[in-house]
PDB file of C-alpha atoms and ligand atoms in Angstrom:
ATOM      1  CA  MET A   1       0.119  20.295 -13.313  1.00  0.00           C
ATOM      2  CA  THR A   2      -3.068  21.988 -12.185  1.00  0.00           C
ATOM      3  CA  LYS A   3      -6.032  20.504  -9.708  1.00  0.00           C
ATOM      4  CA  ASN A   4      -8.226  19.997 -12.660  1.00  0.00           C
ATOM      5  CA  ASP A   5      -5.212  18.044 -14.399  1.00  0.00           C
ATOM      6  CA  LEU A   6      -4.724  16.241 -11.572  1.00  0.00           C
ATOM      7  CA  ASP A   7      -8.095  15.613 -11.235  1.00  0.00           C
ATOM      8  CA  GLN A   8      -8.497  13.952 -14.736  1.00  0.00           C
ATOM      9  CA  LEU A   9      -4.842  11.871 -14.277  1.00  0.00           C
ATOM     10  CA  SER A  10      -6.580  10.221 -11.283  1.00  0.00           C
ATOM     11  CA  GLN A  11      -9.572   9.448 -13.349  1.00  0.00           C
ATOM     12  CA  ILE A  12      -7.416   7.849 -15.818  1.00  0.00           C
ATOM     13  CA  ALA A  13      -5.284   5.981 -12.971  1.00  0.00           C
ATOM     14  CA  GLN A  14      -8.551   4.883 -11.842  1.00  0.00           C
ATOM     15  CA  ASP A  15      -9.955   3.479 -14.785  1.00  0.00           C
ATOM     16  CA  ALA A  16      -6.846   1.317 -15.361  1.00  0.00           C
ATOM     17  CA  ALA A  17      -7.323   0.061 -11.715  1.00  0.00           C
ATOM     18  CA  LYS A  18     -10.867  -0.888 -12.372  1.00  0.00           C
ATOM     19  CA  GLU A  19     -10.066  -2.591 -14.980  1.00  0.00           C
ATOM     20  CA  ALA A  20      -7.121  -4.515 -13.925  1.00  0.00           C
ATOM     21  CA  GLY A  21      -9.216  -4.993 -11.348  1.00  0.00           C
ATOM     22  CA  VAL A  22     -11.749  -7.613 -13.288  1.00  0.00           C
ATOM     23  CA  LEU A  23      -9.072  -9.240 -14.334  1.00  0.00           C
ATOM     24  CA  LEU A  24      -8.015 -10.039 -10.567  1.00  0.00           C
ATOM     25  CA  MET A  25     -11.380 -11.113  -9.562  1.00  0.00           C
ATOM     26  CA  LYS A  26     -11.862 -13.467 -12.937  1.00  0.00           C
ATOM     27  CA  TYR A  27      -8.367 -15.302 -11.927  1.00  0.00           C
ATOM     28  CA  SER A  28      -8.650 -15.321  -7.964  1.00  0.00           C
ATOM     29  CA  GLY A  29      -8.049 -18.457  -6.670  1.00  0.00           C
ATOM     30  CA  LYS A  30      -7.364 -20.090  -9.771  1.00  0.00           C
ATOM     31  CA  PRO A  31      -3.921 -18.366 -11.601  1.00  0.00           C
ATOM     32  CA  ALA A  32      -2.202 -21.000 -14.195  1.00  0.00           C
ATOM     33  CA  GLN A  33       0.969 -20.693 -12.633  1.00  0.00           C
ATOM     34  CA  VAL A  34       2.319 -19.416  -8.874  1.00  0.00           C
ATOM     35  CA  LYS A  35       5.935 -18.945  -8.713  1.00  0.00           C
ATOM     36  CA  THR A  36       8.355 -18.047  -5.961  1.00  0.00           C
ATOM     37  CA  LYS A  37      10.761 -14.658  -5.811  1.00  0.00           C
ATOM     38  CA  ALA A  38      12.976 -13.798  -2.889  1.00  0.00           C
ATOM     39  CA  SER A  39      11.242 -16.858  -0.538  1.00  0.00           C
ATOM     40  CA  ALA A  40       9.056 -19.326  -0.267  1.00  0.00           C
ATOM     41  CA  ALA A  41       6.432 -16.925   0.770  1.00  0.00           C
ATOM     42  CA  ASP A  42       6.945 -14.456  -1.788  1.00  0.00           C
ATOM     43  CA  LEU A  43       4.868 -15.378  -4.522  1.00  0.00           C
ATOM     44  CA  VAL A  44       4.063 -14.028  -8.214  1.00  0.00           C
ATOM     45  CA  THR A  45       1.833 -15.453 -10.553  1.00  0.00           C
ATOM     46  CA  GLU A  46       1.185 -14.760 -14.545  1.00  0.00           C
ATOM     47  CA  ILE A  47      -1.899 -12.783 -13.475  1.00  0.00           C
ATOM     48  CA  ASP A  48       0.366 -10.313 -11.282  1.00  0.00           C
ATOM     49  CA  GLN A  49       2.323  -9.604 -14.696  1.00  0.00           C
ATOM     50  CA  ALA A  50      -0.586  -9.316 -16.718  1.00  0.00           C
ATOM     51  CA  SER A  51      -2.102  -6.818 -14.494  1.00  0.00           C
ATOM     52  CA  GLU A  52       0.519  -4.677 -14.699  1.00  0.00           C
ATOM     53  CA  GLU A  53       0.991  -4.560 -18.292  1.00  0.00           C
ATOM     54  CA  MET A  54      -3.071  -3.740 -18.588  1.00  0.00           C
ATOM     55  CA  ILE A  55      -2.003  -0.997 -16.170  1.00  0.00           C
ATOM     56  CA  ARG A  56       1.172   0.289 -17.878  1.00  0.00           C
ATOM     57  CA  LYS A  57      -0.697   0.360 -21.332  1.00  0.00           C
ATOM     58  CA  ALA A  58      -3.587   2.357 -20.105  1.00  0.00           C
ATOM     59  CA  LEU A  59      -1.595   4.953 -18.296  1.00  0.00           C
ATOM     60  CA  ASP A  60       1.114   4.774 -21.441  1.00  0.00           C
ATOM     61  CA  SER A  61      -1.492   5.756 -24.035  1.00  0.00           C
ATOM     62  CA  HIS A  62      -2.383   8.854 -22.041  1.00  0.00           C
ATOM     63  CA  TYR A  63       1.099   9.480 -20.757  1.00  0.00           C
ATOM     64  CA  PRO A  64       3.526   8.041 -22.840  1.00  0.00           C
ATOM     65  CA  ASP A  65       6.222  10.417 -21.627  1.00  0.00           C
ATOM     66  CA  PHE A  66       5.965   9.241 -17.882  1.00  0.00           C
ATOM     67  CA  GLY A  67       8.271   6.629 -16.435  1.00  0.00           C
ATOM     68  CA  PHE A  68       6.951   3.610 -14.718  1.00  0.00           C
ATOM     69  CA  LEU A  69       8.305   1.604 -11.578  1.00  0.00           C
ATOM     70  CA  GLY A  70       6.293  -1.654 -11.604  1.00  0.00           C
ATOM     71  CA  GLU A  71       6.876  -4.412  -9.335  1.00  0.00           C
ATOM     72  CA  GLU A  72       7.147  -6.899 -12.255  1.00  0.00           C
ATOM     73  CA  GLN A  73       8.384  -5.223 -14.751  1.00  0.00           C
ATOM     74  CA  GLY A  74      11.009  -2.818 -12.920  1.00  0.00           C
ATOM     75  CA  TYR A  75      11.958   0.654 -13.915  1.00  0.00           C
ATOM     76  CA  VAL A  76      11.260   2.191 -17.261  1.00  0.00           C
ATOM     77  CA  PRO A  77      13.021   5.772 -16.713  1.00  0.00           C
ATOM     78  CA  SER A  78      11.774   8.901 -18.762  1.00  0.00           C
ATOM     79  CA  ASP A  79      12.858  12.420 -19.725  1.00  0.00           C
ATOM     80  CA  THR A  80      10.030  13.795 -17.468  1.00  0.00           C
ATOM     81  CA  ASP A  81      10.193  14.392 -13.623  1.00  0.00           C
ATOM     82  CA  TYR A  82       6.978  11.837 -13.573  1.00  0.00           C
ATOM     83  CA  ARG A  83       7.430   8.587 -12.098  1.00  0.00           C
ATOM     84  CA  TRP A  84       4.318   6.279 -11.737  1.00  0.00           C
ATOM     85  CA  ILE A  85       4.745   3.665  -8.751  1.00  0.00           C
ATOM     86  CA  VAL A  86       2.521   0.363  -9.689  1.00  0.00           C
ATOM     87  CA  ASP A  87       2.024  -2.453  -7.549  1.00  0.00           C
ATOM     88  CA  PRO A  88      -0.559  -4.335  -9.908  1.00  0.00           C
ATOM     89  CA  LEU A  89      -1.628  -7.038  -7.392  1.00  0.00           C
ATOM     90  CA  ASP A  90      -1.038  -6.086  -3.713  1.00  0.00           C
ATOM     91  CA  GLY A  91      -1.869  -9.437  -1.466  1.00  0.00           C
ATOM     92  CA  THR A  92      -0.799 -12.067  -4.246  1.00  0.00           C
ATOM     93  CA  MET A  93      -0.670 -14.613  -1.214  1.00  0.00           C
ATOM     94  CA  ASN A  94      -4.171 -14.038  -0.633  1.00  0.00           C
ATOM     95  CA  PHE A  95      -4.765 -13.827  -4.303  1.00  0.00           C
ATOM     96  CA  VAL A  96      -3.444 -17.356  -5.421  1.00  0.00           C
ATOM     97  CA  HIS A  97      -5.669 -18.684  -2.286  1.00  0.00           C
ATOM     98  CA  GLY A  98      -8.753 -17.285  -3.592  1.00  0.00           C
ATOM     99  CA  ILE A  99      -9.046 -14.824  -0.439  1.00  0.00           C
ATOM    100  CA  PRO A 100     -10.665 -11.714  -1.527  1.00  0.00           C
ATOM    101  CA  PHE A 101      -8.658  -9.346   0.183  1.00  0.00           C
ATOM    102  CA  PHE A 102      -5.782  -7.909  -2.294  1.00  0.00           C
ATOM    103  CA  SER A 103      -5.779  -4.613  -4.048  1.00  0.00           C
ATOM    104  CA  ILE A 104      -3.993  -2.348  -6.609  1.00  0.00           C
ATOM    105  CA  SER A 105      -1.883   0.361  -5.967  1.00  0.00           C
ATOM    106  CA  ILE A 106      -0.613   3.170  -8.103  1.00  0.00           C
ATOM    107  CA  GLY A 107       1.257   6.230  -7.006  1.00  0.00           C
ATOM    108  CA  LEU A 108       2.708   9.358  -8.869  1.00  0.00           C
ATOM    109  CA  GLU A 109       6.084  11.244  -8.356  1.00  0.00           C
ATOM    110  CA  TYR A 110       6.748  14.522  -9.835  1.00  0.00           C
ATOM    111  CA  LYS A 111      10.340  15.803  -8.847  1.00  0.00           C
ATOM    112  CA  GLY A 112      10.367  13.029  -6.041  1.00  0.00           C
ATOM    113  CA  GLU A 113       7.023  14.213  -4.300  1.00  0.00           C
ATOM    114  CA  LEU A 114       4.145  12.202  -4.306  1.00  0.00           C
ATOM    115  CA  ILE A 115       0.988  13.871  -6.103  1.00  0.00           C
ATOM    116  CA  MET A 116      -1.406  11.316  -6.719  1.00  0.00           C
ATOM    117  CA  GLY A 117      -2.372   7.886  -5.352  1.00  0.00           C
ATOM    118  CA  LEU A 118      -5.188   5.429  -5.610  1.00  0.00           C
ATOM    119  CA  VAL A 119      -5.660   1.886  -3.884  1.00  0.00           C
ATOM    120  CA  TYR A 120      -8.423  -0.309  -5.422  1.00  0.00           C
ATOM    121  CA  ASP A 121     -10.390  -3.204  -4.051  1.00  0.00           C
ATOM    122  CA  PRO A 122     -11.799  -4.884  -6.329  1.00  0.00           C
ATOM    123  CA  ALA A 123     -13.307  -7.491  -4.244  1.00  0.00           C
ATOM    124  CA  LEU A 124     -15.583  -5.081  -2.814  1.00  0.00           C
ATOM    125  CA  LYS A 125     -15.164  -2.295  -5.461  1.00  0.00           C
ATOM    126  CA  GLU A 126     -13.728   0.106  -3.238  1.00  0.00           C
ATOM    127  CA  MET A 127     -11.470   3.024  -5.309  1.00  0.00           C
ATOM    128  CA  PHE A 128      -9.573   4.926  -2.497  1.00  0.00           C
ATOM    129  CA  ALA A 129      -8.074   7.890  -4.390  1.00  0.00           C
ATOM    130  CA  ALA A 130      -6.502  11.237  -3.707  1.00  0.00           C
ATOM    131  CA  VAL A 131      -4.463  13.910  -5.169  1.00  0.00           C
ATOM    132  CA  LYS A 132      -1.997  16.497  -3.375  1.00  0.00           C
ATOM    133  CA  GLY A 133      -3.954  18.990  -1.685  1.00  0.00           C
ATOM    134  CA  GLY A 134      -7.544  17.898  -2.468  1.00  0.00           C
ATOM    135  CA  GLY A 135      -8.469  15.407   0.313  1.00  0.00           C
ATOM    136  CA  THR A 136      -9.100  11.512  -0.011  1.00  0.00           C
ATOM    137  CA  THR A 137     -12.270  10.043  -1.396  1.00  0.00           C
ATOM    138  CA  LEU A 138     -13.910   6.548  -1.135  1.00  0.00           C
ATOM    139  CA  ASN A 139     -15.747   6.089  -4.015  1.00  0.00           C
ATOM    140  CA  GLY A 140     -16.293   9.271  -4.534  1.00  0.00           C
ATOM    141  CA  GLU A 141     -17.242  10.258  -0.958  1.00  0.00           C
ATOM    142  CA  ARG A 142     -14.494  12.276   1.166  1.00  0.00           C
ATOM    143  CA  ILE A 143     -13.380  10.416   3.585  1.00  0.00           C
ATOM    144  CA  GLN A 144     -10.911  11.019   7.417  1.00  0.00           C
ATOM    145  CA  VAL A 145      -8.442   9.554   9.203  1.00  0.00           C
ATOM    146  CA  SER A 146     -10.117   8.077  12.986  1.00  0.00           C
ATOM    147  CA  HIS A 147     -10.641  10.242  16.238  1.00  0.00           C
ATOM    148  CA  THR A 148      -9.365   7.692  18.251  1.00  0.00           C
ATOM    149  CA  PRO A 149      -7.123   9.355  20.828  1.00  0.00           C
ATOM    150  CA  THR A 150      -4.914   6.559  22.369  1.00  0.00           C
ATOM    151  CA  LEU A 151      -3.687   3.372  21.473  1.00  0.00           C
ATOM    152  CA  ASP A 152      -5.426   1.041  24.185  1.00  0.00           C
ATOM    153  CA  LEU A 153      -8.603   2.008  22.297  1.00  0.00           C
ATOM    154  CA  SER A 154      -6.737   1.390  18.624  1.00  0.00           C
ATOM    155  CA  ILE A 155      -7.214  -1.310  16.266  1.00  0.00           C
ATOM    156  CA  LEU A 156      -3.637  -1.620  14.300  1.00  0.00           C
ATOM    157  CA  SER A 157      -2.322  -3.230  11.209  1.00  0.00           C
ATOM    158  CA  THR A 158       1.193  -4.838  10.317  1.00  0.00           C
ATOM    159  CA  GLY A 159       2.902  -7.540   8.236  1.00  0.00           C
ATOM    160  CA  PHE A 160       5.734 -10.018   7.966  1.00  0.00           C
ATOM    161  CA  SER A 161       8.772  -9.551   5.796  1.00  0.00           C
ATOM    162  CA  SER A 162       8.663 -12.266   3.478  1.00  0.00           C
ATOM    163  CA  HIS A 163      12.097 -13.537   5.292  1.00  0.00           C
ATOM    164  CA  PHE A 164      10.179 -14.117   8.331  1.00  0.00           C
ATOM    165  CA  ARG A 165      10.976 -17.757   7.954  1.00  0.00           C
ATOM    166  CA  THR A 166      14.782 -17.273   8.734  1.00  0.00           C
ATOM    167  CA  GLN A 167      14.315 -13.904  10.636  1.00  0.00           C
ATOM    168  CA  ASP A 168      11.384 -13.545  13.242  1.00  0.00           C
ATOM    169  CA  GLU A 169      12.292 -10.429  15.351  1.00  0.00           C
ATOM    170  CA  PRO A 170      11.442  -7.514  15.979  1.00  0.00           C
ATOM    171  CA  TYR A 171       7.830  -8.663  13.883  1.00  0.00           C
ATOM    172  CA  LEU A 172       7.083 -11.286  16.276  1.00  0.00           C
ATOM    173  CA  GLY A 173       7.772  -9.375  19.262  1.00  0.00           C
ATOM    174  CA  TRP A 174       5.925  -6.339  18.260  1.00  0.00           C
ATOM    175  CA  PHE A 175       3.130  -8.393  17.412  1.00  0.00           C
ATOM    176  CA  VAL A 176       2.775  -9.657  20.818  1.00  0.00           C
ATOM    177  CA  HIS A 177       3.462  -5.966  22.656  1.00  0.00           C
ATOM    178  CA  PHE A 178       0.937  -4.279  20.546  1.00  0.00           C
ATOM    179  CA  GLU A 179      -1.803  -7.186  20.954  1.00  0.00           C
ATOM    180  CA  ARG A 180      -1.310  -6.296  24.442  1.00  0.00           C
ATOM    181  CA  LYS A 181      -1.834  -2.497  24.442  1.00  0.00           C
ATOM    182  CA  CYS A 182      -4.481  -2.040  21.869  1.00  0.00           C
ATOM    183  CA  HIS A 183      -7.949  -3.352  20.746  1.00  0.00           C
ATOM    184  CA  ALA A 184      -6.266  -5.549  18.302  1.00  0.00           C
ATOM    185  CA  VAL A 185      -3.608  -6.149  15.882  1.00  0.00           C
ATOM    186  CA  ARG A 186      -4.830  -7.402  12.097  1.00  0.00           C
ATOM    187  CA  ARG A 187      -2.482  -9.413   9.932  1.00  0.00           C
ATOM    188  CA  MET A 188      -4.649  -9.436   6.651  1.00  0.00           C
ATOM    189  CA  GLY A 189      -1.888  -9.496   3.505  1.00  0.00           C
ATOM    190  CA  SER A 190      -2.174  -6.216   1.736  1.00  0.00           C
ATOM    191  CA  THR A 191      -0.347  -3.319   3.039  1.00  0.00           C
ATOM    192  CA  ALA A 192      -1.741  -1.313   0.313  1.00  0.00           C
ATOM    193  CA  LEU A 193      -5.312  -1.841   1.625  1.00  0.00           C
ATOM    194  CA  TYR A 194      -4.133  -1.608   4.983  1.00  0.00           C
ATOM    195  CA  LEU A 195      -2.885   1.872   4.395  1.00  0.00           C
ATOM    196  CA  ALA A 196      -6.539   2.936   2.747  1.00  0.00           C
ATOM    197  CA  TYR A 197      -8.347   1.584   5.746  1.00  0.00           C
ATOM    198  CA  VAL A 198      -6.038   3.850   8.043  1.00  0.00           C
ATOM    199  CA  ALA A 199      -7.159   6.879   5.771  1.00  0.00           C
ATOM    200  CA  ALA A 200     -10.928   5.774   6.198  1.00  0.00           C
ATOM    201  CA  GLY A 201     -10.723   5.471   9.983  1.00  0.00           C
ATOM    202  CA  ARG A 202     -11.626   1.750   9.884  1.00  0.00           C
ATOM    203  CA  MET A 203      -8.048   1.313  11.107  1.00  0.00           C
ATOM    204  CA  ASP A 204      -5.893   3.849  13.596  1.00  0.00           C
ATOM    205  CA  GLY A 205      -2.298   2.892  12.894  1.00  0.00           C
ATOM    206  CA  PHE A 206       0.008   0.573  10.927  1.00  0.00           C
ATOM    207  CA  TYR A 207       3.245  -0.158  10.872  1.00  0.00           C
ATOM    208  CA  GLU A 208       5.756  -2.529   8.555  1.00  0.00           C
ATOM    209  CA  MET A 209       9.255  -3.178   7.889  1.00  0.00           C
ATOM    210  CA  ASP A 210      10.992  -4.413   4.661  1.00  0.00           C
ATOM    211  CA  LEU A 211       8.442  -2.586   2.437  1.00  0.00           C
ATOM    212  CA  LYS A 212       8.716  -1.833  -1.137  1.00  0.00           C
ATOM    213  CA  SER A 213       7.802   1.437  -2.664  1.00  0.00           C
ATOM    214  CA  TRP A 214       5.245  -0.070  -4.978  1.00  0.00           C
ATOM    215  CA  ASP A 215       3.694  -1.294  -1.653  1.00  0.00           C
ATOM    216  CA  ILE A 216       3.403   2.062   0.037  1.00  0.00           C
ATOM    217  CA  ALA A 217       3.418   5.030  -2.705  1.00  0.00           C
ATOM    218  CA  GLY A 218      -0.188   4.994  -3.474  1.00  0.00           C
ATOM    219  CA  GLY A 219      -1.243   4.498   0.371  1.00  0.00           C
ATOM    220  CA  ILE A 220       0.907   7.535   1.840  1.00  0.00           C
ATOM    221  CA  VAL A 221      -1.170   9.889  -0.519  1.00  0.00           C
ATOM    222  CA  LEU A 222      -4.669   8.513   0.440  1.00  0.00           C
ATOM    223  CA  VAL A 223      -3.201   8.604   4.533  1.00  0.00           C
ATOM    224  CA  ASN A 224      -1.794  12.236   3.944  1.00  0.00           C
ATOM    225  CA  GLU A 225      -4.559  13.634   2.313  1.00  0.00           C
ATOM    226  CA  ALA A 226      -7.231  12.279   4.931  1.00  0.00           C
ATOM    227  CA  GLY A 227      -5.705  14.060   7.452  1.00  0.00           C
ATOM    228  CA  GLY A 228      -3.129  11.527   9.025  1.00  0.00           C
ATOM    229  CA  MET A 229       0.551  11.000   9.572  1.00  0.00           C
ATOM    230  CA  ILE A 230       3.066   9.029   7.662  1.00  0.00           C
ATOM    231  CA  THR A 231       6.771   8.576   9.104  1.00  0.00           C
ATOM    232  CA  ASN A 232       9.630   6.099   9.183  1.00  0.00           C
ATOM    233  CA  LEU A 233       9.924   3.660  12.010  1.00  0.00           C
ATOM    234  CA  ASN A 234      11.694   6.570  13.919  1.00  0.00           C
ATOM    235  CA  GLY A 235       9.657   9.186  13.387  1.00  0.00           C
ATOM    236  CA  GLY A 236      11.232  10.741  10.268  1.00  0.00           C
ATOM    237  CA  PRO A 237      10.472  11.662   6.792  1.00  0.00           C
ATOM    238  CA  VAL A 238       9.350   8.270   4.658  1.00  0.00           C
ATOM    239  CA  ASP A 239      11.981   7.467   2.106  1.00  0.00           C
ATOM    240  CA  LEU A 240      10.280   5.427  -0.450  1.00  0.00           C
ATOM    241  CA  GLU A 241      13.538   3.367  -0.495  1.00  0.00           C
ATOM    242  CA  ASP A 242      13.747   2.430   2.721  1.00  0.00           C
ATOM    243  CA  GLY A 243      10.816  -0.216   3.337  1.00  0.00           C
ATOM    244  CA  GLU A 244       9.970   0.827   6.680  1.00  0.00           C
ATOM    245  CA  LEU A 245       6.498   2.795   7.446  1.00  0.00           C
ATOM    246  CA  ILE A 246       4.148   4.257  10.129  1.00  0.00           C
ATOM    247  CA  ALA A 247       0.859   5.181   9.277  1.00  0.00           C
ATOM    248  CA  SER A 248      -1.737   6.568  11.622  1.00  0.00           C
ATOM    249  CA  ASN A 249      -4.418   8.980  12.568  1.00  0.00           C
ATOM    250  CA  GLY A 250      -1.879  11.237  14.315  1.00  0.00           C
ATOM    251  CA  HIS A 251      -3.235  10.800  17.574  1.00  0.00           C
ATOM    252  CA  ILE A 252      -1.336   7.945  18.458  1.00  0.00           C
ATOM    253  CA  HIS A 253       1.398   7.918  16.485  1.00  0.00           C
ATOM    254  CA  ALA A 254       4.167   9.523  19.154  1.00  0.00           C
ATOM    255  CA  THR A 255       3.313   6.199  21.228  1.00  0.00           C
ATOM    256  CA  LEU A 256       3.270   3.961  18.449  1.00  0.00           C
ATOM    257  CA  ILE A 257       6.987   4.961  18.167  1.00  0.00           C
ATOM    258  CA  SER A 258       7.323   4.725  21.343  1.00  0.00           C
ATOM    259  CA  GLU A 259       6.241   1.542  22.091  1.00  0.00           C
ATOM    260  CA  LEU A 260       7.940  -0.161  19.284  1.00  0.00           C
ATOM    261  CA  GLU A 261      11.189   0.957  20.571  1.00  0.00           C
ATOM    262  CA  ALA A 262       9.930  -0.441  23.989  1.00  0.00           C
ATOM    263  CA  SER A 263       9.028  -3.535  22.611  1.00  0.00           C
ATOM    264  CA  ARG A 264      12.720  -3.740  20.675  1.00  0.00           C
ATOM    265  CA  LYS A 265      14.485  -3.217  24.169  1.00  0.00           C
ATOM    266  CA  SER A 266      12.621  -5.852  26.215  1.00  0.00           C
ATOM    267  CA  ASN A 267      13.385  -8.558  23.613  1.00  0.00           C
TER     268      ASN A 267
HETATM  269  C1  IPD S 301       3.156  -8.038  -0.011  1.00  0.00           C
HETATM  270  C2  IPD S 301       1.887  -7.113   0.692  1.00  0.00           C
HETATM  271  C3  IPD S 301       2.012  -7.673   2.215  1.00  0.00           C
HETATM  272  C4  IPD S 301       3.550  -7.557   2.743  1.00  0.00           C
HETATM  273  C5  IPD S 301       4.819  -7.709   2.271  1.00  0.00           C
HETATM  274  C6  IPD S 301       4.359  -7.041   0.639  1.00  0.00           C
HETATM  275  P1  IPD S 301       2.915  -8.352  -2.764  1.00  0.00           P
HETATM  276  O1  IPD S 301       2.769  -7.557  -1.450  1.00  0.00           O
HETATM  277  O2  IPD S 301       1.903  -6.224   0.923  1.00  0.00           O
HETATM  278  O3  IPD S 301       1.122  -7.197   3.246  1.00  0.00           O
HETATM  279  O4  IPD S 301       3.516  -7.719   4.338  1.00  0.00           O
HETATM  280  O5  IPD S 301       5.819  -7.614   2.396  1.00  0.00           O
HETATM  281  O6  IPD S 301       5.264  -8.047  -0.330  1.00  0.00           O
HETATM  282  O7  IPD S 301       3.908  -9.588  -2.733  1.00  0.00           O
HETATM  283  O8  IPD S 301       1.588  -9.220  -2.340  1.00  0.00           O
HETATM  284  O9  IPD S 301       2.617  -7.433  -3.973  1.00  0.00           O
HETATM  285 CA1   CA S 302       2.860  -5.575  -2.695  1.00  0.00          CA
HETATM  286 CA1   CA S 303       2.555  -7.208  -5.647  1.00  0.00          CA
END
């Protein structure tokens, strides 16, 4: 695929996300059905499903041969090397309660490598988008990770696993540790948006475990293309299936990893 093809594909994915974003805003705070999935803190609504259906139809109409992995419908395989990875509503807990901090995340893989990503915040109408080798944009304007040089000057974000009720470590230990070591730690409820915020330089770093590929596929491309760094919790390459991720502006990355380890040892 040429750069032009990728840009065109990104535009189609952005249009699909914006269309689904209208639906999310219409029903924010008022879904008809709220069900639980893996735990009492893992929610799904009929709007999660409708959003995925809308995005899948829009992408299928242009790229009918591509594989599609969506949180709600699972994997539709294909004979091509392309696979969409879609979270149709990241931040369902916020959405259910009418808190306007949720997003749509779309990533595209080619032969296992992420080549396009976007995260759309329908409340602020902010579209974060990137294609491999093309930089990251926010509503069309180039963005970059922050220049914050050290952890003590940083603002971080994280999330707690949906299994937190029965297993609070290492999440609480890490949270307290970093709250004491940096400007602040935010826990706002949309991992895809945290990654977009790292890409935009609004946040300096992010760490979390127990994630799914659809939470992070779109955001990984944003951070990479904005000059940031992405690894697993040990500093190694990210495996989308592993569920753990650190994203940062690069400057604080090594310290983030060593402090995660130090916190684990002290607990
Ligand atoms: C959740 C959010 C949250 C993260 C959870 C995810 P969902 O996604 O990304 O920030 O901490 O692990 O499950 O369920 O709202 O799509
Ligand atoms: Ca999610
Ligand atoms: Ca979701």
